[in-house]
Short mmCIF file of C-alpha atoms in Angstrom, two decimals:
data_model
loop_
_atom_site.label_atom_id
_atom_site.label_comp_id
_atom_site.label_asym_id
_atom_site.label_seq_id
_atom_site.Cartn_x
_atom_site.Cartn_y
_atom_site.Cartn_z
CA UNK A 50 -0.02 0.03 -0.03
CA UNK A 51 1.29 3.45 -0.86
CA UNK A 52 1.90 5.77 2.11
CA UNK A 53 1.36 9.48 2.04
CA UNK A 54 4.16 11.99 2.95
CA UNK A 55 3.72 14.25 5.97
CA UNK A 56 2.21 16.78 3.61
CA UNK A 57 -0.88 14.54 3.51
CA UNK A 58 -1.83 15.40 7.08
CA UNK A 59 -4.37 17.99 8.03
CA UNK A 60 -1.49 20.34 8.86
CA UNK A 61 -0.51 20.43 5.23
CA UNK A 62 -3.92 21.67 4.13
CA UNK A 63 -3.87 25.24 3.02
CA UNK A 64 -4.65 27.66 5.95
CA UNK A 65 -7.78 29.72 5.88
CA UNK A 66 -7.30 33.07 4.23
CA UNK A 67 -7.25 36.16 6.36
CA UNK A 68 -10.03 37.53 4.34
CA UNK A 69 -12.37 34.81 5.63
CA UNK A 70 -11.97 36.24 9.13
CA UNK A 71 -13.06 39.67 7.90
CA UNK A 72 -16.33 38.39 6.24
CA UNK A 73 -19.49 38.99 8.04
CA UNK A 74 -22.28 36.56 8.60
CA UNK A 75 -24.22 38.02 5.59
CA UNK A 76 -21.40 37.17 3.28
CA UNK A 77 -21.11 33.68 4.77
CA UNK A 78 -24.81 33.11 4.09
CA UNK A 79 -24.42 34.45 0.55
CA UNK A 80 -21.47 32.03 -0.07
CA UNK A 81 -23.52 29.04 1.16
CA UNK A 82 -26.29 30.05 -1.22
CA UNK A 83 -23.92 30.20 -4.13
CA UNK A 84 -22.48 26.79 -3.31
CA UNK A 85 -25.98 25.43 -3.17
CA UNK A 86 -26.61 26.66 -6.65
CA UNK A 87 -23.31 25.36 -7.98
CA UNK A 88 -23.28 22.35 -10.27
CA UNK A 89 -23.29 19.06 -8.38
CA UNK A 90 -20.17 16.99 -8.82
CA UNK A 91 -20.45 13.18 -9.77
CA UNK A 92 -18.72 10.16 -8.42
CA UNK A 93 -18.01 7.06 -10.48
CA UNK A 94 -17.65 3.87 -8.42
CA UNK A 95 -15.95 0.97 -10.12
CA UNK A 96 -15.82 -2.61 -8.85
CA UNK A 97 -14.39 -5.16 -11.34
CA UNK A 98 -16.14 -4.58 -14.66
CA UNK A 99 -19.20 -2.90 -13.01
CA UNK A 100 -19.63 0.83 -12.62
CA UNK A 101 -22.25 3.12 -11.12
CA UNK A 102 -22.58 6.93 -10.91
CA UNK A 103 -23.57 8.70 -7.70
CA UNK A 104 -23.41 12.23 -6.33
CA UNK A 105 -19.91 12.98 -5.00
CA UNK A 106 -19.92 12.91 -1.15
CA UNK A 107 -18.46 15.79 0.77
CA UNK A 108 -16.50 13.59 3.16
CA UNK A 109 -14.93 10.13 3.53
CA UNK A 110 -16.06 8.55 6.84
CA UNK A 111 -14.55 7.56 10.20
CA UNK A 112 -14.94 3.91 10.95
CA UNK A 113 -14.08 2.24 14.26
CA UNK A 114 -11.70 -0.67 13.64
CA UNK A 115 -13.29 -3.02 16.18
CA UNK A 116 -16.92 -2.22 16.06
CA UNK A 117 -17.00 -1.28 12.37
CA UNK A 118 -19.49 1.48 13.13
CA UNK A 119 -19.83 4.53 10.97
CA UNK A 120 -19.62 7.78 12.94
CA UNK A 121 -21.06 10.48 10.79
CA UNK A 122 -23.84 12.94 10.61
CA UNK A 123 -25.30 11.76 7.26
CA UNK A 124 -24.32 8.36 5.80
CA UNK A 125 -25.70 9.20 2.39
CA UNK A 126 -23.05 11.97 2.07
CA UNK A 127 -20.00 9.88 2.85
CA UNK A 128 -17.87 7.97 0.41
CA UNK A 129 -17.18 4.88 2.44
CA UNK A 130 -20.90 4.44 3.21
CA UNK A 131 -21.93 4.96 -0.34
CA UNK A 132 -19.40 2.39 -1.59
CA UNK A 133 -20.40 -0.19 0.97
CA UNK A 134 -24.08 0.35 0.39
CA UNK A 135 -23.58 -0.44 -3.37
CA UNK A 136 -21.22 -3.44 -3.07
CA UNK A 137 -22.63 -4.83 0.24
CA UNK A 138 -19.40 -6.73 1.21
CA UNK A 139 -19.34 -9.40 3.94
CA UNK A 140 -18.37 -8.08 7.38
CA UNK A 141 -14.93 -9.75 7.39
CA UNK A 142 -13.97 -9.07 3.71
CA UNK A 143 -11.17 -6.58 3.03
CA UNK A 144 -12.46 -3.33 1.58
CA UNK A 145 -10.10 -0.73 0.04
CA UNK A 146 -10.84 2.41 -1.89
CA UNK A 147 -8.38 3.87 -4.36
CA UNK A 148 -8.31 6.61 -6.92
CA UNK A 149 -6.29 6.50 -10.12
CA UNK A 150 -3.87 9.41 -10.13
CA UNK A 151 -5.12 10.72 -13.49
CA UNK A 152 -8.51 11.33 -11.88
CA UNK A 153 -7.21 12.94 -8.68
CA UNK A 154 -6.14 16.53 -8.10
CA UNK A 155 -2.70 17.76 -9.19
CA UNK A 156 -1.68 18.32 -5.54
CA UNK A 157 -2.53 14.72 -4.63
CA UNK A 158 -0.90 13.19 -7.80
CA UNK A 159 2.40 14.88 -6.94
CA UNK A 160 2.53 13.07 -3.59
CA UNK A 161 2.62 9.51 -4.83
CA UNK A 162 4.85 7.57 -7.17
CA UNK A 163 2.44 4.75 -8.09
CA UNK A 164 -0.71 4.66 -10.24
CA UNK A 165 -3.15 4.86 -7.42
CA UNK A 166 -3.92 7.00 -4.29
CA UNK A 167 -5.26 4.73 -1.58
CA UNK A 168 -7.85 6.42 0.60
CA UNK A 169 -7.03 5.79 4.30
CA UNK A 170 -9.01 8.65 5.84
CA UNK A 171 -10.52 12.09 5.57
CA UNK A 172 -7.26 13.82 4.88
CA UNK A 173 -6.23 11.75 1.84
CA UNK A 174 -9.79 12.02 0.50
CA UNK A 175 -9.96 15.76 0.79
CA UNK A 176 -6.48 16.24 -0.95
CA UNK A 177 -7.54 13.94 -3.77
CA UNK A 178 -10.83 15.85 -4.11
CA UNK A 179 -9.37 19.31 -4.18
CA UNK A 180 -10.13 21.22 -7.35
CA UNK A 181 -11.73 18.29 -9.32
CA UNK A 182 -15.24 18.41 -10.82
CA UNK A 183 -15.73 14.59 -10.62
CA UNK A 184 -13.98 11.61 -9.20
CA UNK A 185 -13.44 7.98 -9.99
CA UNK A 186 -13.01 5.59 -7.17
CA UNK A 187 -12.20 1.90 -7.52
CA UNK A 188 -13.19 -0.59 -5.01
CA UNK A 189 -10.75 -3.45 -4.10
CA UNK A 190 -12.51 -6.17 -2.20
CA UNK A 191 -12.84 -9.99 -2.10
CA UNK A 192 -16.59 -9.81 -1.68
CA UNK A 193 -19.08 -10.78 -4.40
CA UNK A 194 -20.07 -8.19 -7.01
CA UNK A 195 -23.01 -5.98 -6.07
CA UNK A 196 -26.37 -7.56 -6.88
CA UNK A 197 -28.39 -6.30 -9.77
CA UNK A 198 -31.05 -3.84 -8.90
CA UNK A 199 -34.49 -5.54 -9.04
CA UNK A 200 -36.61 -4.36 -11.91
CA UNK A 201 -39.40 -2.04 -11.06
CA UNK A 202 -42.78 -3.66 -10.54
CA UNK A 203 -44.96 -3.77 -13.58
CA UNK A 204 -47.82 -1.26 -13.68
CA UNK A 205 -51.26 -2.58 -12.96
CA UNK A 206 -53.07 -4.01 -15.97
CA UNK A 207 -55.60 -1.99 -17.85
CA UNK A 208 -58.88 -3.98 -17.81
CA UNK A 209 -61.26 -1.17 -18.73
CA UNK A 210 -61.17 1.87 -20.85
CA UNK A 211 -63.58 4.07 -22.81
CA UNK A 212 -63.65 4.31 -26.59
CA UNK A 213 -65.05 6.69 -29.22
CA UNK A 214 -65.64 6.08 -32.96
CA UNK A 215 -66.30 8.93 -35.25
CA UNK A 216 -67.84 7.52 -38.38
CA UNK A 217 -69.11 8.84 -41.72
CA UNK A 218 -72.06 6.88 -42.88
CA UNK A 219 -72.61 8.84 -46.09
CA UNK A 220 -70.97 12.02 -47.37
CA UNK A 221 -72.00 14.66 -44.86
CA UNK A 222 -73.66 12.21 -42.41
CA UNK A 223 -71.61 11.54 -39.34
CA UNK A 224 -72.18 9.58 -36.18
CA UNK A 225 -70.14 9.04 -33.01
CA UNK A 226 -70.17 5.76 -30.99
CA UNK A 227 -69.14 5.87 -27.35
CA UNK A 228 -68.32 2.43 -26.01
CA UNK A 229 -66.75 0.88 -22.93
CA UNK A 230 -64.02 -1.75 -23.57
CA UNK A 231 -63.61 -4.44 -20.84
CA UNK A 232 -61.28 -7.42 -20.40
CA UNK A 233 -61.59 -9.97 -17.65
CA UNK A 234 -57.93 -10.89 -17.38
CA UNK A 235 -55.81 -9.71 -20.32
CA UNK A 236 -53.99 -6.29 -20.08
CA UNK A 237 -55.26 -3.98 -22.88
CA UNK A 238 -52.28 -1.67 -22.54
CA UNK A 239 -49.34 -4.09 -22.89
CA UNK A 240 -48.46 -7.38 -24.52
CA UNK A 241 -46.85 -10.22 -22.62
CA UNK A 242 -43.39 -8.99 -23.58
CA UNK A 243 -44.14 -5.45 -22.39
CA UNK A 244 -44.81 -3.88 -25.79
CA UNK A 245 -47.16 -0.91 -25.40
CA UNK A 246 -50.39 -1.11 -27.38
CA UNK A 247 -50.92 2.54 -28.21
CA UNK A 248 -50.63 5.03 -31.08
CA UNK A 249 -52.73 5.70 -34.11
CA UNK A 250 -53.94 2.83 -36.28
CA UNK A 251 -55.19 2.60 -39.90
CA UNK A 252 -57.49 -0.25 -40.82
CA UNK A 253 -60.99 -1.62 -41.22
CA UNK A 254 -63.82 -1.43 -38.76
CA UNK A 255 -66.65 -3.98 -39.05
CA UNK A 256 -69.93 -3.22 -37.26
CA UNK A 257 -72.49 -6.03 -37.58
CA UNK A 258 -76.19 -5.92 -36.61
CA UNK A 259 -77.74 -9.09 -37.90
CA UNK A 260 -80.65 -10.39 -35.75
CA UNK A 261 -79.29 -11.14 -32.33
CA UNK A 262 -75.69 -10.81 -33.56
CA UNK A 263 -74.30 -7.49 -32.64
CA UNK A 264 -70.55 -7.05 -32.61
CA UNK A 265 -67.74 -4.67 -33.51
CA UNK A 266 -64.32 -5.73 -34.90
CA UNK A 267 -61.38 -3.64 -35.97
CA UNK A 268 -58.38 -4.80 -37.98
CA UNK A 269 -55.59 -2.44 -38.71
CA UNK A 270 -51.91 -1.45 -38.59
CA UNK A 271 -50.14 1.25 -36.46
CA UNK A 272 -49.04 4.37 -38.32
CA UNK A 273 -45.45 5.61 -37.87
CA UNK A 274 -44.87 7.46 -34.69
CA UNK A 275 -42.71 10.21 -36.25
CA UNK A 276 -45.45 11.41 -38.52
CA UNK A 277 -47.33 14.58 -37.52
CA UNK A 278 -51.03 13.69 -37.32
CA UNK A 279 -53.38 16.54 -36.33
CA UNK A 280 -55.94 16.22 -33.64
CA UNK A 281 -58.74 16.57 -36.24
CA UNK A 282 -57.33 13.88 -38.49
CA UNK A 283 -60.32 12.41 -40.39
CA UNK A 284 -60.77 10.13 -43.39
CA UNK A 285 -63.84 10.85 -45.53
CA UNK A 286 -65.30 9.16 -48.59
CA UNK A 287 -63.33 11.38 -51.07
CA UNK A 288 -60.03 10.22 -49.36
CA UNK A 289 -61.13 6.60 -49.50
CA UNK A 290 -61.93 7.00 -53.21
CA UNK A 291 -58.40 8.24 -53.92
CA UNK A 292 -56.88 5.49 -51.80
CA UNK A 293 -58.82 2.90 -53.76
CA UNK A 294 -57.16 4.24 -56.96
CA UNK A 295 -53.72 4.28 -55.34
CA UNK A 296 -54.14 0.75 -54.00
CA UNK A 297 -54.84 -0.79 -57.33
CA UNK A 298 -52.68 -3.84 -58.02
CA UNK A 299 -49.76 -3.69 -60.43
CA UNK A 300 -51.09 -4.10 -63.98
CA UNK A 301 -49.23 -4.74 -67.16
CA UNK A 302 -50.58 -3.67 -70.58
CA UNK A 303 -49.84 -6.47 -72.99
CA UNK A 304 -50.63 -7.01 -76.70
CA UNK A 305 -50.21 -10.19 -78.69
CA UNK A 306 -49.97 -10.05 -82.47
CA UNK A 307 -49.89 -13.03 -84.81
CA UNK A 308 -48.18 -12.72 -88.20
CA UNK A 309 -48.86 -15.60 -90.52
CA UNK A 310 -47.96 -16.12 -94.31
CA UNK A 311 -51.42 -17.70 -94.96
CA UNK A 312 -54.79 -18.19 -93.30
CA UNK A 313 -54.22 -20.39 -90.25
CA UNK A 314 -56.46 -21.75 -87.58
CA UNK A 315 -54.78 -22.00 -84.14
CA UNK A 316 -55.25 -22.21 -80.38
CA UNK A 317 -53.33 -19.68 -78.16
CA UNK A 318 -53.05 -20.85 -74.51
CA UNK A 319 -51.67 -18.49 -71.81
CA UNK A 320 -50.61 -19.95 -68.55
CA UNK A 321 -49.89 -17.46 -65.65
CA UNK A 322 -47.67 -17.96 -62.64
CA UNK A 323 -49.18 -17.80 -59.10
CA UNK A 324 -47.93 -14.24 -58.76
CA UNK A 325 -50.26 -12.96 -61.51
CA UNK A 326 -53.92 -13.37 -62.53
CA UNK A 327 -55.61 -12.67 -65.85
CA UNK A 328 -57.39 -9.32 -65.77
CA UNK A 329 -59.39 -7.79 -68.57
CA UNK A 330 -59.04 -9.60 -71.92
CA UNK A 331 -60.39 -8.46 -75.18
CA UNK A 332 -61.82 -10.34 -77.04
CA UNK A 333 -62.93 -12.31 -73.99
CA UNK A 334 -60.78 -15.40 -73.45
CA UNK A 335 -62.03 -18.84 -72.53
CA UNK A 336 -61.01 -19.73 -68.96
CA UNK A 337 -59.49 -23.26 -68.61
CA UNK A 338 -58.19 -23.02 -65.04
CA UNK A 339 -57.60 -20.29 -62.42
CA UNK A 340 -54.50 -19.02 -64.03
CA UNK A 341 -54.98 -20.38 -67.58
CA UNK A 342 -56.95 -19.08 -70.54
CA UNK A 343 -57.27 -19.93 -74.26
CA UNK A 344 -58.20 -18.27 -77.57
CA UNK A 345 -59.37 -20.15 -80.67
CA UNK A 346 -58.53 -17.96 -83.69
CA UNK A 347 -58.23 -17.76 -87.38
CA UNK A 348 -55.17 -15.75 -88.35
CA UNK A 349 -54.86 -13.86 -91.63
CA UNK A 350 -51.86 -12.44 -93.46
CA UNK A 351 -51.32 -8.87 -92.45
CA UNK A 352 -52.15 -9.47 -88.72
CA UNK A 353 -55.97 -9.71 -88.71
CA UNK A 354 -57.34 -12.25 -86.17
CA UNK A 355 -60.93 -13.73 -86.15
CA UNK A 356 -62.32 -14.66 -82.77
CA UNK A 357 -65.09 -17.23 -83.38
CA UNK A 358 -66.88 -17.05 -80.04
CA UNK A 359 -67.61 -13.33 -80.33
CA UNK A 360 -67.19 -13.01 -84.08
CA UNK A 361 -64.70 -10.15 -83.56
CA UNK A 362 -61.95 -9.31 -85.91
CA UNK A 363 -58.89 -7.64 -84.22
CA UNK A 364 -55.25 -7.19 -84.80
CA UNK A 365 -53.96 -7.88 -81.27
CA UNK A 366 -54.88 -9.79 -78.12
CA UNK A 367 -54.29 -8.01 -74.79
CA UNK A 368 -53.15 -10.35 -72.05
CA UNK A 369 -52.53 -8.83 -68.54
CA UNK A 370 -49.76 -9.40 -66.06
CA UNK A 371 -46.34 -10.79 -66.77
CA UNK A 372 -43.31 -10.35 -64.69
CA UNK A 373 -42.41 -11.10 -61.09
CA UNK A 374 -43.68 -7.98 -59.17
CA UNK A 375 -40.44 -8.02 -57.09
CA UNK A 376 -38.41 -6.94 -60.17
CA UNK A 377 -37.09 -3.43 -59.81
CA UNK A 378 -35.23 -0.91 -61.99
CA UNK A 379 -31.81 0.02 -60.61
CA UNK A 380 -28.55 1.32 -62.11
CA UNK A 381 -27.29 -2.27 -62.17
CA UNK A 382 -29.92 -3.40 -64.66
CA UNK A 383 -31.55 -0.33 -66.13
CA UNK A 384 -30.92 3.07 -67.66
CA UNK A 385 -32.21 6.60 -66.97
CA UNK A 386 -32.73 9.78 -69.01
CA UNK A 387 -35.08 12.72 -69.36
CA UNK A 388 -38.52 12.30 -71.01
CA UNK A 389 -37.49 14.36 -74.02
CA UNK A 390 -34.53 11.99 -74.64
CA UNK A 391 -36.44 8.82 -73.77
CA UNK A 392 -38.99 8.97 -76.64
CA UNK A 393 -36.50 9.17 -79.56
CA UNK A 394 -34.16 6.73 -77.80
CA UNK A 395 -37.00 4.22 -77.48
CA UNK A 396 -37.88 4.55 -81.10
CA UNK A 397 -34.30 3.60 -82.03
CA UNK A 398 -34.36 0.63 -79.72
CA UNK A 399 -37.67 -0.73 -81.11
CA UNK A 400 -36.24 -0.28 -84.63
CA UNK A 401 -33.12 -2.24 -83.59
CA UNK A 402 -35.54 -5.00 -82.31
CA UNK A 403 -37.13 -5.37 -85.77
CA UNK A 404 -40.49 -3.65 -85.15
CA UNK A 405 -42.04 -2.09 -88.18
CA UNK A 406 -42.78 1.67 -88.33
CA UNK A 407 -46.44 0.95 -87.78
CA UNK A 408 -45.69 -1.30 -84.72
CA UNK A 409 -43.30 1.30 -83.26
CA UNK A 410 -45.87 4.09 -83.67
CA UNK A 411 -48.62 2.09 -82.04
CA UNK A 412 -46.39 1.17 -79.10
CA UNK A 413 -45.49 4.82 -78.41
CA UNK A 414 -48.97 6.15 -78.99
CA UNK A 415 -50.58 3.66 -76.62
CA UNK A 416 -48.18 4.50 -73.88
CA UNK A 417 -47.31 8.16 -74.52
CA UNK A 418 -49.74 9.35 -71.70
CA UNK A 419 -47.95 7.24 -69.08
CA UNK A 420 -44.52 8.29 -70.27
CA UNK A 421 -45.48 11.96 -70.24
CA UNK A 422 -46.32 11.97 -66.57
CA UNK A 423 -42.65 11.93 -65.59
CA UNK A 424 -39.77 14.39 -66.10
CA UNK A 425 -37.27 11.56 -66.01
CA UNK A 426 -37.67 7.90 -66.86
CA UNK A 427 -35.66 4.77 -65.94
CA UNK A 428 -36.35 1.65 -67.95
CA UNK A 429 -35.21 -1.83 -68.82
CA UNK A 430 -36.23 -4.70 -71.09
CA UNK A 431 -36.68 -8.24 -69.72
CA UNK A 432 -35.25 -11.39 -71.30
CA UNK A 433 -37.61 -13.93 -72.67
CA UNK A 434 -36.57 -16.45 -69.93
CA UNK A 435 -37.81 -13.99 -67.24
CA UNK A 436 -41.09 -13.38 -69.02
CA UNK A 437 -41.63 -17.12 -69.54
CA UNK A 438 -41.17 -17.72 -65.78
CA UNK A 439 -44.28 -15.52 -65.23
CA UNK A 440 -46.38 -16.51 -68.29
CA UNK A 441 -46.13 -19.33 -70.83
CA UNK A 442 -47.51 -18.97 -74.33
CA UNK A 443 -48.40 -22.07 -76.35
CA UNK A 444 -49.76 -22.31 -79.81
CA UNK A 445 -50.95 -25.26 -81.91
CA UNK A 446 -48.86 -24.25 -84.88
CA UNK A 447 -45.38 -25.52 -85.42
CA UNK A 448 -42.93 -24.04 -86.20
CA UNK A 449 -43.55 -20.73 -84.47
CA UNK A 450 -41.10 -17.85 -83.94
CA UNK A 451 -41.68 -15.89 -80.65
CA UNK A 452 -40.58 -12.28 -80.15
CA UNK A 453 -41.49 -11.04 -76.65
CA UNK A 454 -40.70 -7.40 -75.73
CA UNK A 455 -41.43 -6.43 -72.18
CA UNK A 456 -40.63 -2.83 -71.12
CA UNK A 457 -40.58 -1.97 -67.46
CA UNK A 458 -40.19 1.81 -66.51
CA UNK A 459 -40.61 4.17 -63.65
CA UNK A 460 -40.53 7.92 -63.10
CA UNK A 461 -37.57 9.59 -61.38
CA UNK A 462 -37.01 12.89 -59.60
CA UNK A 463 -33.97 15.01 -60.40
CA UNK A 464 -32.36 13.76 -57.18
CA UNK A 465 -32.95 10.08 -58.08
CA UNK A 466 -31.42 10.60 -61.57
CA UNK A 467 -28.10 11.08 -59.80
CA UNK A 468 -27.96 7.40 -58.77
CA UNK A 469 -27.88 6.51 -62.52
CA UNK A 470 -24.72 8.49 -63.23
CA UNK A 471 -23.13 5.48 -64.97
CA UNK A 472 -26.34 4.29 -66.64
CA UNK A 473 -27.50 7.12 -68.87
CA UNK A 474 -28.66 7.39 -72.47
CA UNK A 475 -24.97 7.21 -73.54
CA UNK A 476 -24.52 3.77 -71.98
CA UNK A 477 -27.98 2.62 -73.17
CA UNK A 478 -27.05 3.42 -76.76
CA UNK A 479 -24.14 0.90 -76.56
CA UNK A 480 -26.32 -2.01 -75.39
CA UNK A 481 -27.05 -4.91 -77.78
CA UNK A 482 -30.77 -5.09 -77.14
CA UNK A 483 -31.29 -7.96 -79.55
CA UNK A 484 -28.99 -10.11 -77.23
CA UNK A 485 -30.91 -8.80 -74.17
CA UNK A 486 -34.36 -9.91 -75.36
CA UNK A 487 -33.15 -13.06 -77.18
CA UNK A 488 -34.16 -11.67 -80.60
CA UNK A 489 -34.07 -14.03 -83.53
CA UNK A 490 -33.37 -13.22 -87.08
CA UNK A 491 -36.32 -15.41 -88.16
CA UNK A 492 -38.72 -12.92 -86.58
CA UNK A 493 -38.33 -10.83 -89.78
CA UNK A 494 -39.03 -13.69 -92.18
CA UNK A 495 -42.59 -13.23 -93.64
CA UNK A 496 -42.81 -16.93 -94.71
CA UNK A 497 -42.90 -18.12 -91.08
CA UNK A 498 -45.65 -18.20 -88.47
CA UNK A 499 -44.61 -15.53 -85.88
CA UNK A 500 -45.94 -14.11 -82.58
CA UNK A 501 -45.02 -10.65 -81.54
CA UNK A 502 -45.80 -9.70 -77.89
CA UNK A 503 -45.29 -6.08 -76.72
CA UNK A 504 -45.88 -5.32 -73.03
CA UNK A 505 -45.37 -2.31 -70.78
CA UNK A 506 -45.37 -2.17 -66.94
CA UNK A 507 -44.97 0.99 -64.89
CA UNK A 508 -43.62 0.33 -61.41
CA UNK A 509 -43.67 2.80 -58.48
#
């Protein structure tokens, strides 16, 4: 144990200033008031790898060696009592307090040669404490570590609470329902793991009055906590109408054209994956299974198709829904440019893929409204293997050459365009799109039975 030099005694403490003797009682009271308003200093107690923070006591403590009794005016204000109260050592266990020299005052650090100042009494504590704003005291003892503080008792369960529902029956007709919600045993405020059941929820409220059956059931999801929802937040029929439009499922606009050298009867069968379902078809298709439809047609040279069931003659068959909805457009697989550059660029790409001027014009005219909604556009074409994983096309004519073009695009803000710095129109012009969509030279042969499919899907 390190010993202090004679300077560590009370005699070495700085004598009171002569000005203290000249101060009156009023100044003494004023000084005490200032000290009370001063910032409280903190004490860090360390025992092994455990630490706790307390208020820094004003004094050490005087303990009788035989009776081990603390003689003090206030045990909560003494270092020894605070440290023993935290660790609760056995009565016969050694208990030593020490301060690392880097945390002690400069005056105390100059008096020792080792890394620690061992507190042996009030004098050594006051010297180590002089002029520091906080203190770290390490406890050296063979006793067990201090026990963990018991968790606070859980709050009482909420078994009853009032409820109010403000409802709009028809536009302009409102009603409020005041109810009392009761639970016999289950806490309505917390789950078993302590999760609070509170906040604002968005969902569906079912109110049933059928004979003797009267019940109310709500199913919903909690809205984010960081959003600012006003106290008068209300959803009316106009908002629900807009939400119904926004919540429409992803829909792809697809057209199927058959090019034949001569009049040909054929069946066209479309089989969809589980991720997609047939939507609106025209002419109406014959449903074979849940995700399988069929057309029986007579194809004419020039692209005309006769649908025998409805006696309709058309030049294309729309079939909805194709790709995996989890497919996205990113700089790794797509390209971005402004709307003004996108339209002529797309015309060049379609020309490279063998579409006639009439087919290119129809493709752009049918989708110009969707393209024009965006200042910037990112797009990509899917390969035939990806399209086939979502929908399979089978015809009863052999041989048949398939050309399937599926364009996915989405609008971008000016900030989002920056992410496509290495995937702009310049890079898109160097892509071999025929290789991307598995284009075949036979698709331009007018003597073969050919199917051209053009599809567009906007993702948000």
